[in-house]
Amino acid sequence: MKNDIEQVAMRAARAAGKIHLKRLSRITVNRKSSSIDLVTEADREAEAAVIEIIHRSFPTHAILAEESGASTHRSDHRWIVDPLDGTTNFAHGYPQFCVSIAYELRGRVQFGVVFDALKKECFVAQRGKGAQLNGKPIRVSTTPSLGASLLCTGFPYDRRERRRFYLSFWEEFMTRVQGVRRTGSAALDLVYVAAGRIDGFWEFGLKAWDVAAGALIVEEARGRVSNMDSSALDLNGANILATNGRVHNEMVEVIAGVRPEAERRHAEMLRTEKASA
């Protein structure tokens, strides 16, 4: 079964990647929940291809996918799919997007693949077997402290309404580390932690399909993944922290320390907007 899972996941990821490359030169964009929440034909086409490949081999498995939602039937086996992570990047031709596919057994992710077709980079992990990039083992960085770190983050789709809240964390980390990046693909941010390219990643508002595969890949690369308060990661908890392990506790402390001020700034912004309305 494990070999079959890996083969199907890899075949589905490659199929989605081909669609990404095919569609990149002729993009059709639509809006979902807001003017900044986009979906393209590549999202829908890639998702359909992934689901078809999974169902062909495992017709009774459940699937949770970004565009079509969750399967109506229940199963111990579930696939968690983001057919195109980094849609806004893709829509603008910015080269930072991927497909993310995870396989979950009885609520625990067992296999994950994140495939960046444009860069020809395929990140893979099987629980207990380590993590790989294009077939070669990868490990998180050995950066020892927050002050020596390069971090990455992202902003949710409600960032205009809660901008002061999110920017409070960016501002605090910016003053403490060597650099903060915002790339626009959470799945790639996670696997970049796994590959040692960045030392830590935090983001609010993410969904299970954004993080399921990437979180396993970080863990199997000997990194650490949790909720932002350091509790065990909840894929539906929408507040993830992933690091090389060495800077994890420092990041937890910074986030906890900033949160009251972030909430205060958000409340102040709401009062100001209400008064000027």
PDB file of C-alpha atoms in Angstrom:
ATOM      1  CA  MET A   1       0.000   0.000   0.000  1.00  0.00           C
ATOM      2  CA  LYS A   2       2.794   2.451   0.894  1.00  0.00           C
ATOM      3  CA  ASN A   3       4.470   2.029  -2.475  1.00  0.00           C
ATOM      4  CA  ASP A   4       1.120   2.398  -4.232  1.00  0.00           C
ATOM      5  CA  ILE A   5       0.381   5.591  -2.299  1.00  0.00           C
ATOM      6  CA  GLU A   6       3.732   7.096  -3.263  1.00  0.00           C
ATOM      7  CA  GLN A   7       3.370   6.147  -6.913  1.00  0.00           C
ATOM      8  CA  VAL A   8      -0.124   7.587  -7.180  1.00  0.00           C
ATOM      9  CA  ALA A   9       0.844  10.783  -5.348  1.00  0.00           C
ATOM     10  CA  MET A  10       3.864  11.318  -7.567  1.00  0.00           C
ATOM     11  CA  ARG A  11       1.874  10.616 -10.730  1.00  0.00           C
ATOM     12  CA  ALA A  12      -0.809  13.082  -9.620  1.00  0.00           C
ATOM     13  CA  ALA A  13       1.763  15.753  -8.730  1.00  0.00           C
ATOM     14  CA  ARG A  14       3.481  15.437 -12.096  1.00  0.00           C
ATOM     15  CA  ALA A  15       0.120  15.677 -13.895  1.00  0.00           C
ATOM     16  CA  ALA A  16      -0.715  18.878 -12.024  1.00  0.00           C
ATOM     17  CA  GLY A  17       2.749  20.271 -12.761  1.00  0.00           C
ATOM     18  CA  LYS A  18       2.288  19.703 -16.486  1.00  0.00           C
ATOM     19  CA  ILE A  19      -0.958  21.643 -16.356  1.00  0.00           C
ATOM     20  CA  HIS A  20       0.747  24.502 -14.505  1.00  0.00           C
ATOM     21  CA  LEU A  21       3.363  24.823 -17.229  1.00  0.00           C
ATOM     22  CA  LYS A  22       0.828  24.473 -20.037  1.00  0.00           C
ATOM     23  CA  ARG A  23      -1.491  27.105 -18.576  1.00  0.00           C
ATOM     24  CA  LEU A  24       1.188  29.578 -17.489  1.00  0.00           C
ATOM     25  CA  SER A  25       1.278  31.321 -20.866  1.00  0.00           C
ATOM     26  CA  ARG A  26      -2.524  31.598 -21.165  1.00  0.00           C
ATOM     27  CA  ILE A  27      -4.017  32.385 -17.773  1.00  0.00           C
ATOM     28  CA  THR A  28      -7.718  32.981 -17.117  1.00  0.00           C
ATOM     29  CA  VAL A  29      -8.360  34.502 -13.683  1.00  0.00           C
ATOM     30  CA  ASN A  30     -11.543  34.642 -11.604  1.00  0.00           C
ATOM     31  CA  ARG A  31     -12.280  35.911  -8.100  1.00  0.00           C
ATOM     32  CA  LYS A  32     -13.515  33.749  -5.237  1.00  0.00           C
ATOM     33  CA  SER A  33     -14.249  35.321  -1.841  1.00  0.00           C
ATOM     34  CA  SER A  34     -12.727  38.726  -2.598  1.00  0.00           C
ATOM     35  CA  SER A  35     -10.801  40.747  -5.163  1.00  0.00           C
ATOM     36  CA  ILE A  36      -7.525  39.273  -3.864  1.00  0.00           C
ATOM     37  CA  ASP A  37      -8.721  35.649  -3.531  1.00  0.00           C
ATOM     38  CA  LEU A  38      -8.085  34.321  -7.030  1.00  0.00           C
ATOM     39  CA  VAL A  39      -8.707  31.078  -8.886  1.00  0.00           C
ATOM     40  CA  THR A  40      -7.459  30.197 -12.351  1.00  0.00           C
ATOM     41  CA  GLU A  41      -8.329  27.562 -14.909  1.00  0.00           C
ATOM     42  CA  ALA A  42      -5.056  25.905 -13.915  1.00  0.00           C
ATOM     43  CA  ASP A  43      -6.367  25.446 -10.339  1.00  0.00           C
ATOM     44  CA  ARG A  44      -9.509  23.705 -11.540  1.00  0.00           C
ATOM     45  CA  GLU A  45      -7.865  21.660 -14.271  1.00  0.00           C
ATOM     46  CA  ALA A  46      -5.009  20.514 -12.045  1.00  0.00           C
ATOM     47  CA  GLU A  47      -7.390  19.568  -9.246  1.00  0.00           C
ATOM     48  CA  ALA A  48      -9.550  17.530 -11.619  1.00  0.00           C
ATOM     49  CA  ALA A  49      -6.474  15.686 -12.893  1.00  0.00           C
ATOM     50  CA  VAL A  50      -5.229  14.923  -9.367  1.00  0.00           C
ATOM     51  CA  ILE A  51      -8.631  13.672  -8.199  1.00  0.00           C
ATOM     52  CA  GLU A  52      -9.054  11.502 -11.276  1.00  0.00           C
ATOM     53  CA  ILE A  53      -5.681   9.829 -10.737  1.00  0.00           C
ATOM     54  CA  ILE A  54      -6.369   9.196  -7.045  1.00  0.00           C
ATOM     55  CA  HIS A  55      -9.872   7.859  -7.649  1.00  0.00           C
ATOM     56  CA  ARG A  56      -8.667   5.579 -10.413  1.00  0.00           C
ATOM     57  CA  SER A  57      -6.424   3.726  -7.942  1.00  0.00           C
ATOM     58  CA  PHE A  58      -8.320   4.318  -4.684  1.00  0.00           C
ATOM     59  CA  PRO A  59     -12.020   4.854  -5.426  1.00  0.00           C
ATOM     60  CA  THR A  60     -13.062   4.540  -1.773  1.00  0.00           C
ATOM     61  CA  HIS A  61     -10.574   7.066  -0.371  1.00  0.00           C
ATOM     62  CA  ALA A  62     -11.830  10.461   0.798  1.00  0.00           C
ATOM     63  CA  ILE A  63     -10.398  13.641  -0.699  1.00  0.00           C
ATOM     64  CA  LEU A  64     -10.198  17.172   0.669  1.00  0.00           C
ATOM     65  CA  ALA A  65      -9.290  19.579  -2.126  1.00  0.00           C
ATOM     66  CA  GLU A  66      -9.138  23.369  -2.179  1.00  0.00           C
ATOM     67  CA  GLU A  67     -11.518  24.049  -5.057  1.00  0.00           C
ATOM     68  CA  SER A  68     -14.040  21.203  -4.729  1.00  0.00           C
ATOM     69  CA  GLY A  69     -14.021  20.808  -0.948  1.00  0.00           C
ATOM     70  CA  ALA A  70     -14.377  17.513   0.905  1.00  0.00           C
ATOM     71  CA  SER A  71     -15.693  14.173  -0.283  1.00  0.00           C
ATOM     72  CA  THR A  72     -19.163  13.317   0.963  1.00  0.00           C
ATOM     73  CA  HIS A  73     -18.161   9.805   2.080  1.00  0.00           C
ATOM     74  CA  ARG A  74     -15.943   8.962   5.038  1.00  0.00           C
ATOM     75  CA  SER A  75     -12.846   6.798   5.032  1.00  0.00           C
ATOM     76  CA  ASP A  76      -9.789   6.064   7.166  1.00  0.00           C
ATOM     77  CA  HIS A  77      -7.828   7.122   4.089  1.00  0.00           C
ATOM     78  CA  ARG A  78      -7.870  10.781   3.048  1.00  0.00           C
ATOM     79  CA  TRP A  79      -5.974  12.808   0.467  1.00  0.00           C
ATOM     80  CA  ILE A  80      -5.439  16.522   1.077  1.00  0.00           C
ATOM     81  CA  VAL A  81      -4.826  18.456  -2.132  1.00  0.00           C
ATOM     82  CA  ASP A  82      -3.858  21.988  -3.084  1.00  0.00           C
ATOM     83  CA  PRO A  83      -3.755  21.821  -6.881  1.00  0.00           C
ATOM     84  CA  LEU A  84      -2.017  25.188  -7.227  1.00  0.00           C
ATOM     85  CA  ASP A  85      -0.513  26.801  -4.153  1.00  0.00           C
ATOM     86  CA  GLY A  86       0.534  30.346  -4.991  1.00  0.00           C
ATOM     87  CA  THR A  87      -2.345  31.159  -7.334  1.00  0.00           C
ATOM     88  CA  THR A  88      -1.794  34.918  -7.178  1.00  0.00           C
ATOM     89  CA  ASN A  89       1.859  34.405  -8.092  1.00  0.00           C
ATOM     90  CA  PHE A  90       0.811  32.136 -10.955  1.00  0.00           C
ATOM     91  CA  ALA A  91      -1.777  34.630 -12.205  1.00  0.00           C
ATOM     92  CA  HIS A  92       0.943  37.293 -12.466  1.00  0.00           C
ATOM     93  CA  GLY A  93       3.583  34.993 -13.922  1.00  0.00           C
ATOM     94  CA  TYR A  94       5.650  35.206 -10.738  1.00  0.00           C
ATOM     95  CA  PRO A  95       7.718  31.985 -10.512  1.00  0.00           C
ATOM     96  CA  GLN A  96       6.712  30.741  -7.065  1.00  0.00           C
ATOM     97  CA  PHE A  97       3.904  28.168  -7.150  1.00  0.00           C
ATOM     98  CA  CYS A  98       3.465  24.417  -6.776  1.00  0.00           C
ATOM     99  CA  VAL A  99       1.114  21.496  -6.221  1.00  0.00           C
ATOM    100  CA  SER A 100       0.822  20.005  -2.738  1.00  0.00           C
ATOM    101  CA  ILE A 101      -0.565  16.507  -2.077  1.00  0.00           C
ATOM    102  CA  ALA A 102      -0.734  14.683   1.256  1.00  0.00           C
ATOM    103  CA  TYR A 103      -2.039  11.243   2.155  1.00  0.00           C
ATOM    104  CA  GLU A 104      -3.553  10.834   5.621  1.00  0.00           C
ATOM    105  CA  LEU A 105      -4.358   7.562   7.417  1.00  0.00           C
ATOM    106  CA  ARG A 106      -6.745   7.747  10.379  1.00  0.00           C
ATOM    107  CA  GLY A 107      -6.081  11.437  10.871  1.00  0.00           C
ATOM    108  CA  ARG A 108      -2.285  11.322  10.599  1.00  0.00           C
ATOM    109  CA  VAL A 109      -0.399  12.396   7.483  1.00  0.00           C
ATOM    110  CA  GLN A 110       1.797   9.571   6.211  1.00  0.00           C
ATOM    111  CA  PHE A 111       3.081  10.870   2.884  1.00  0.00           C
ATOM    112  CA  GLY A 112       3.534  14.282   1.301  1.00  0.00           C
ATOM    113  CA  VAL A 113       4.773  15.676  -1.983  1.00  0.00           C
ATOM    114  CA  VAL A 114       5.255  19.306  -3.001  1.00  0.00           C
ATOM    115  CA  PHE A 115       6.179  19.739  -6.651  1.00  0.00           C
ATOM    116  CA  ASP A 116       7.430  22.976  -8.223  1.00  0.00           C
ATOM    117  CA  ALA A 117       7.259  22.119 -11.919  1.00  0.00           C
ATOM    118  CA  LEU A 118       8.797  25.393 -13.073  1.00  0.00           C
ATOM    119  CA  LYS A 119      11.974  24.887 -11.030  1.00  0.00           C
ATOM    120  CA  LYS A 120      11.827  21.089 -11.454  1.00  0.00           C
ATOM    121  CA  GLU A 121      11.984  20.589  -7.684  1.00  0.00           C
ATOM    122  CA  CYS A 122      10.098  17.729  -6.074  1.00  0.00           C
ATOM    123  CA  PHE A 123      10.038  17.569  -2.264  1.00  0.00           C
ATOM    124  CA  VAL A 124       8.861  14.257  -0.799  1.00  0.00           C
ATOM    125  CA  ALA A 125       8.510  12.684   2.637  1.00  0.00           C
ATOM    126  CA  GLN A 126       7.155   9.424   4.001  1.00  0.00           C
ATOM    127  CA  ARG A 127       6.591   9.247   7.740  1.00  0.00           C
ATOM    128  CA  GLY A 128       9.594   7.694   9.431  1.00  0.00           C
ATOM    129  CA  LYS A 129      11.639   7.606   6.214  1.00  0.00           C
ATOM    130  CA  GLY A 130      13.097  11.126   6.038  1.00  0.00           C
ATOM    131  CA  ALA A 131      12.618  13.891   3.477  1.00  0.00           C
ATOM    132  CA  GLN A 132      14.068  14.265   0.003  1.00  0.00           C
ATOM    133  CA  LEU A 133      14.472  16.817  -2.755  1.00  0.00           C
ATOM    134  CA  ASN A 134      14.739  15.245  -6.196  1.00  0.00           C
ATOM    135  CA  GLY A 135      15.709  11.964  -4.592  1.00  0.00           C
ATOM    136  CA  LYS A 136      18.429  13.336  -2.300  1.00  0.00           C
ATOM    137  CA  PRO A 137      18.034  13.640   1.500  1.00  0.00           C
ATOM    138  CA  ILE A 138      17.413  17.101   2.932  1.00  0.00           C
ATOM    139  CA  ARG A 139      17.771  18.515   6.445  1.00  0.00           C
ATOM    140  CA  VAL A 140      16.744  21.717   8.128  1.00  0.00           C
ATOM    141  CA  SER A 141      19.371  24.379   8.795  1.00  0.00           C
ATOM    142  CA  THR A 142      21.673  24.484  11.802  1.00  0.00           C
ATOM    143  CA  THR A 143      21.154  28.208  12.410  1.00  0.00           C
ATOM    144  CA  PRO A 144      21.403  28.420  16.201  1.00  0.00           C
ATOM    145  CA  SER A 145      19.473  31.556  17.106  1.00  0.00           C
ATOM    146  CA  LEU A 146      16.739  33.905  15.976  1.00  0.00           C
ATOM    147  CA  GLY A 147      19.189  36.747  15.489  1.00  0.00           C
ATOM    148  CA  ALA A 148      21.035  34.767  12.820  1.00  0.00           C
ATOM    149  CA  SER A 149      17.865  33.580  11.077  1.00  0.00           C
ATOM    150  CA  LEU A 150      16.135  34.175   7.769  1.00  0.00           C
ATOM    151  CA  LEU A 151      12.365  33.862   8.219  1.00  0.00           C
ATOM    152  CA  CYS A 152       9.378  33.660   5.925  1.00  0.00           C
ATOM    153  CA  THR A 153       5.685  34.440   6.347  1.00  0.00           C
ATOM    154  CA  GLY A 154       2.496  35.163   4.451  1.00  0.00           C
ATOM    155  CA  PHE A 155      -0.655  37.216   4.870  1.00  0.00           C
ATOM    156  CA  PRO A 156      -4.223  35.790   4.784  1.00  0.00           C
ATOM    157  CA  TYR A 157      -6.988  36.979   2.472  1.00  0.00           C
ATOM    158  CA  ASP A 158      -8.400  39.238   5.226  1.00  0.00           C
ATOM    159  CA  ARG A 159      -5.114  41.161   5.366  1.00  0.00           C
ATOM    160  CA  ARG A 160      -6.734  44.443   4.343  1.00  0.00           C
ATOM    161  CA  GLU A 161      -9.213  44.233   7.214  1.00  0.00           C
ATOM    162  CA  ARG A 162      -6.607  42.999   9.751  1.00  0.00           C
ATOM    163  CA  ARG A 163      -3.452  44.571   8.359  1.00  0.00           C
ATOM    164  CA  ARG A 164      -2.261  46.119  11.615  1.00  0.00           C
ATOM    165  CA  PHE A 165      -2.618  42.799  13.412  1.00  0.00           C
ATOM    166  CA  TYR A 166      -0.482  40.888  10.903  1.00  0.00           C
ATOM    167  CA  LEU A 167       2.056  43.653  10.416  1.00  0.00           C
ATOM    168  CA  SER A 168       2.731  43.761  14.155  1.00  0.00           C
ATOM    169  CA  PHE A 169       4.363  40.333  13.953  1.00  0.00           C
ATOM    170  CA  TRP A 170       6.292  41.220  10.797  1.00  0.00           C
ATOM    171  CA  GLU A 171       7.577  44.408  12.428  1.00  0.00           C
ATOM    172  CA  GLU A 172       8.772  42.622  15.560  1.00  0.00           C
ATOM    173  CA  PHE A 173      10.528  39.809  13.709  1.00  0.00           C
ATOM    174  CA  MET A 174      12.044  42.265  11.235  1.00  0.00           C
ATOM    175  CA  THR A 175      13.913  43.960  14.070  1.00  0.00           C
ATOM    176  CA  ARG A 176      15.218  40.677  15.480  1.00  0.00           C
ATOM    177  CA  VAL A 177      16.397  38.608  12.480  1.00  0.00           C
ATOM    178  CA  GLN A 178      18.623  38.887   9.430  1.00  0.00           C
ATOM    179  CA  GLY A 179      15.666  39.057   7.068  1.00  0.00           C
ATOM    180  CA  VAL A 180      11.977  38.292   6.544  1.00  0.00           C
ATOM    181  CA  ARG A 181      10.605  37.086   3.208  1.00  0.00           C
ATOM    182  CA  ARG A 182       7.055  36.912   1.844  1.00  0.00           C
ATOM    183  CA  THR A 183       6.954  34.578  -1.151  1.00  0.00           C
ATOM    184  CA  GLY A 184       3.241  33.837  -1.613  1.00  0.00           C
ATOM    185  CA  SER A 185       3.282  30.024  -1.398  1.00  0.00           C
ATOM    186  CA  ALA A 186       2.978  28.464   2.052  1.00  0.00           C
ATOM    187  CA  ALA A 187       3.709  24.963   0.755  1.00  0.00           C
ATOM    188  CA  LEU A 188       7.012  26.128  -0.745  1.00  0.00           C
ATOM    189  CA  ASP A 189       7.840  28.131   2.370  1.00  0.00           C
ATOM    190  CA  LEU A 190       7.474  24.949   4.421  1.00  0.00           C
ATOM    191  CA  VAL A 191       9.649  22.809   2.182  1.00  0.00           C
ATOM    192  CA  TYR A 192      12.236  25.596   2.091  1.00  0.00           C
ATOM    193  CA  VAL A 193      12.428  25.247   5.878  1.00  0.00           C
ATOM    194  CA  ALA A 194      12.900  21.512   5.347  1.00  0.00           C
ATOM    195  CA  ALA A 195      15.695  22.119   2.837  1.00  0.00           C
ATOM    196  CA  GLY A 196      17.498  24.582   5.108  1.00  0.00           C
ATOM    197  CA  ARG A 197      16.901  27.565   2.823  1.00  0.00           C
ATOM    198  CA  ILE A 198      15.037  29.435   5.529  1.00  0.00           C
ATOM    199  CA  ASP A 199      15.110  28.892   9.273  1.00  0.00           C
ATOM    200  CA  GLY A 200      11.524  29.553  10.298  1.00  0.00           C
ATOM    201  CA  PHE A 201       8.048  30.204   8.934  1.00  0.00           C
ATOM    202  CA  TRP A 202       4.871  31.498  10.547  1.00  0.00           C
ATOM    203  CA  GLU A 203       1.482  32.286   9.051  1.00  0.00           C
ATOM    204  CA  PHE A 204      -2.104  32.828  10.144  1.00  0.00           C
ATOM    205  CA  GLY A 205      -5.222  31.792   8.245  1.00  0.00           C
ATOM    206  CA  LEU A 206      -3.957  28.740   6.396  1.00  0.00           C
ATOM    207  CA  LYS A 207      -6.020  25.679   5.496  1.00  0.00           C
ATOM    208  CA  ALA A 208      -5.202  21.982   5.741  1.00  0.00           C
ATOM    209  CA  TRP A 209      -4.385  21.772   2.027  1.00  0.00           C
ATOM    210  CA  ASP A 210      -1.808  24.561   2.413  1.00  0.00           C
ATOM    211  CA  VAL A 211       0.217  22.788   5.082  1.00  0.00           C
ATOM    212  CA  ALA A 212      -0.475  19.034   5.255  1.00  0.00           C
ATOM    213  CA  ALA A 213       2.279  17.872   2.917  1.00  0.00           C
ATOM    214  CA  GLY A 214       4.792  20.584   3.792  1.00  0.00           C
ATOM    215  CA  ALA A 215       4.464  20.059   7.543  1.00  0.00           C
ATOM    216  CA  LEU A 216       5.333  16.363   7.216  1.00  0.00           C
ATOM    217  CA  ILE A 217       8.297  17.192   4.996  1.00  0.00           C
ATOM    218  CA  VAL A 218       9.627  19.613   7.643  1.00  0.00           C
ATOM    219  CA  GLU A 219       9.227  17.021  10.395  1.00  0.00           C
ATOM    220  CA  GLU A 220      10.946  14.330   8.350  1.00  0.00           C
ATOM    221  CA  ALA A 221      13.804  16.774   7.636  1.00  0.00           C
ATOM    222  CA  ARG A 222      14.254  16.923  11.443  1.00  0.00           C
ATOM    223  CA  GLY A 223      12.551  20.261  11.856  1.00  0.00           C
ATOM    224  CA  ARG A 224       9.725  21.182  14.193  1.00  0.00           C
ATOM    225  CA  VAL A 225       6.136  22.091  13.345  1.00  0.00           C
ATOM    226  CA  SER A 226       3.432  23.250  15.756  1.00  0.00           C
ATOM    227  CA  ASN A 227       0.667  25.718  16.343  1.00  0.00           C
ATOM    228  CA  MET A 228       2.019  29.167  17.193  1.00  0.00           C
ATOM    229  CA  ASP A 229       1.623  28.507  20.920  1.00  0.00           C
ATOM    230  CA  SER A 230       3.854  25.410  20.538  1.00  0.00           C
ATOM    231  CA  SER A 231       0.952  22.960  20.946  1.00  0.00           C
ATOM    232  CA  ALA A 232       0.649  20.024  18.532  1.00  0.00           C
ATOM    233  CA  LEU A 233      -0.155  21.170  15.002  1.00  0.00           C
ATOM    234  CA  ASP A 234      -3.845  21.275  14.130  1.00  0.00           C
ATOM    235  CA  LEU A 235      -4.159  21.183  10.339  1.00  0.00           C
ATOM    236  CA  ASN A 236      -7.378  23.169  10.675  1.00  0.00           C
ATOM    237  CA  GLY A 237      -6.030  25.517  13.334  1.00  0.00           C
ATOM    238  CA  ALA A 238      -4.963  28.214  10.866  1.00  0.00           C
ATOM    239  CA  ASN A 239      -1.835  29.297  12.757  1.00  0.00           C
ATOM    240  CA  ILE A 240       1.298  27.341  11.906  1.00  0.00           C
ATOM    241  CA  LEU A 241       4.892  27.673  13.030  1.00  0.00           C
ATOM    242  CA  ALA A 242       7.635  25.626  11.348  1.00  0.00           C
ATOM    243  CA  THR A 243      11.336  25.925  12.116  1.00  0.00           C
ATOM    244  CA  ASN A 244      14.676  24.155  12.162  1.00  0.00           C
ATOM    245  CA  GLY A 245      13.866  23.376  15.801  1.00  0.00           C
ATOM    246  CA  ARG A 246      16.669  25.501  17.206  1.00  0.00           C
ATOM    247  CA  VAL A 247      14.782  28.794  16.881  1.00  0.00           C
ATOM    248  CA  HIS A 248      11.325  27.394  17.590  1.00  0.00           C
ATOM    249  CA  ASN A 249      10.973  28.412  21.226  1.00  0.00           C
ATOM    250  CA  GLU A 250      12.292  31.898  20.509  1.00  0.00           C
ATOM    251  CA  MET A 251       9.681  32.365  17.789  1.00  0.00           C
ATOM    252  CA  VAL A 252       6.921  31.098  20.092  1.00  0.00           C
ATOM    253  CA  GLU A 253       7.987  33.659  22.704  1.00  0.00           C
ATOM    254  CA  VAL A 254       8.038  36.527  20.200  1.00  0.00           C
ATOM    255  CA  ILE A 255       4.602  35.662  18.845  1.00  0.00           C
ATOM    256  CA  ALA A 256       3.120  35.409  22.344  1.00  0.00           C
ATOM    257  CA  GLY A 257       4.681  38.707  23.330  1.00  0.00           C
ATOM    258  CA  VAL A 258       3.461  40.563  20.250  1.00  0.00           C
ATOM    259  CA  ARG A 259      -0.116  39.247  20.237  1.00  0.00           C
ATOM    260  CA  PRO A 260      -1.590  41.662  22.841  1.00  0.00           C
ATOM    261  CA  GLU A 261      -0.175  44.675  20.981  1.00  0.00           C
ATOM    262  CA  ALA A 262      -1.353  43.243  17.661  1.00  0.00           C
ATOM    263  CA  GLU A 263      -4.884  42.882  19.040  1.00  0.00           C
ATOM    264  CA  ARG A 264      -4.736  46.414  20.433  1.00  0.00           C
ATOM    265  CA  ARG A 265      -3.646  47.868  17.085  1.00  0.00           C
ATOM    266  CA  HIS A 266      -6.400  45.997  15.274  1.00  0.00           C
ATOM    267  CA  ALA A 267      -9.054  47.231  17.716  1.00  0.00           C
ATOM    268  CA  GLU A 268      -7.736  50.787  17.375  1.00  0.00           C
ATOM    269  CA  MET A 269      -7.936  50.543  13.582  1.00  0.00           C
ATOM    270  CA  LEU A 270     -11.543  49.373  13.781  1.00  0.00           C
ATOM    271  CA  ARG A 271     -12.464  52.264  16.077  1.00  0.00           C
ATOM    272  CA  THR A 272     -10.782  54.757  13.739  1.00  0.00           C
ATOM    273  CA  GLU A 273     -12.547  53.375  10.692  1.00  0.00           C
ATOM    274  CA  LYS A 274     -15.897  53.380  12.472  1.00  0.00           C
ATOM    275  CA  ALA A 275     -15.433  56.976  13.606  1.00  0.00           C
ATOM    276  CA  SER A 276     -14.571  58.155  10.098  1.00  0.00           C
ATOM    277  CA  ALA A 277     -17.403  56.252   8.394  1.00  0.00           C
TER     278      ALA A 277
END
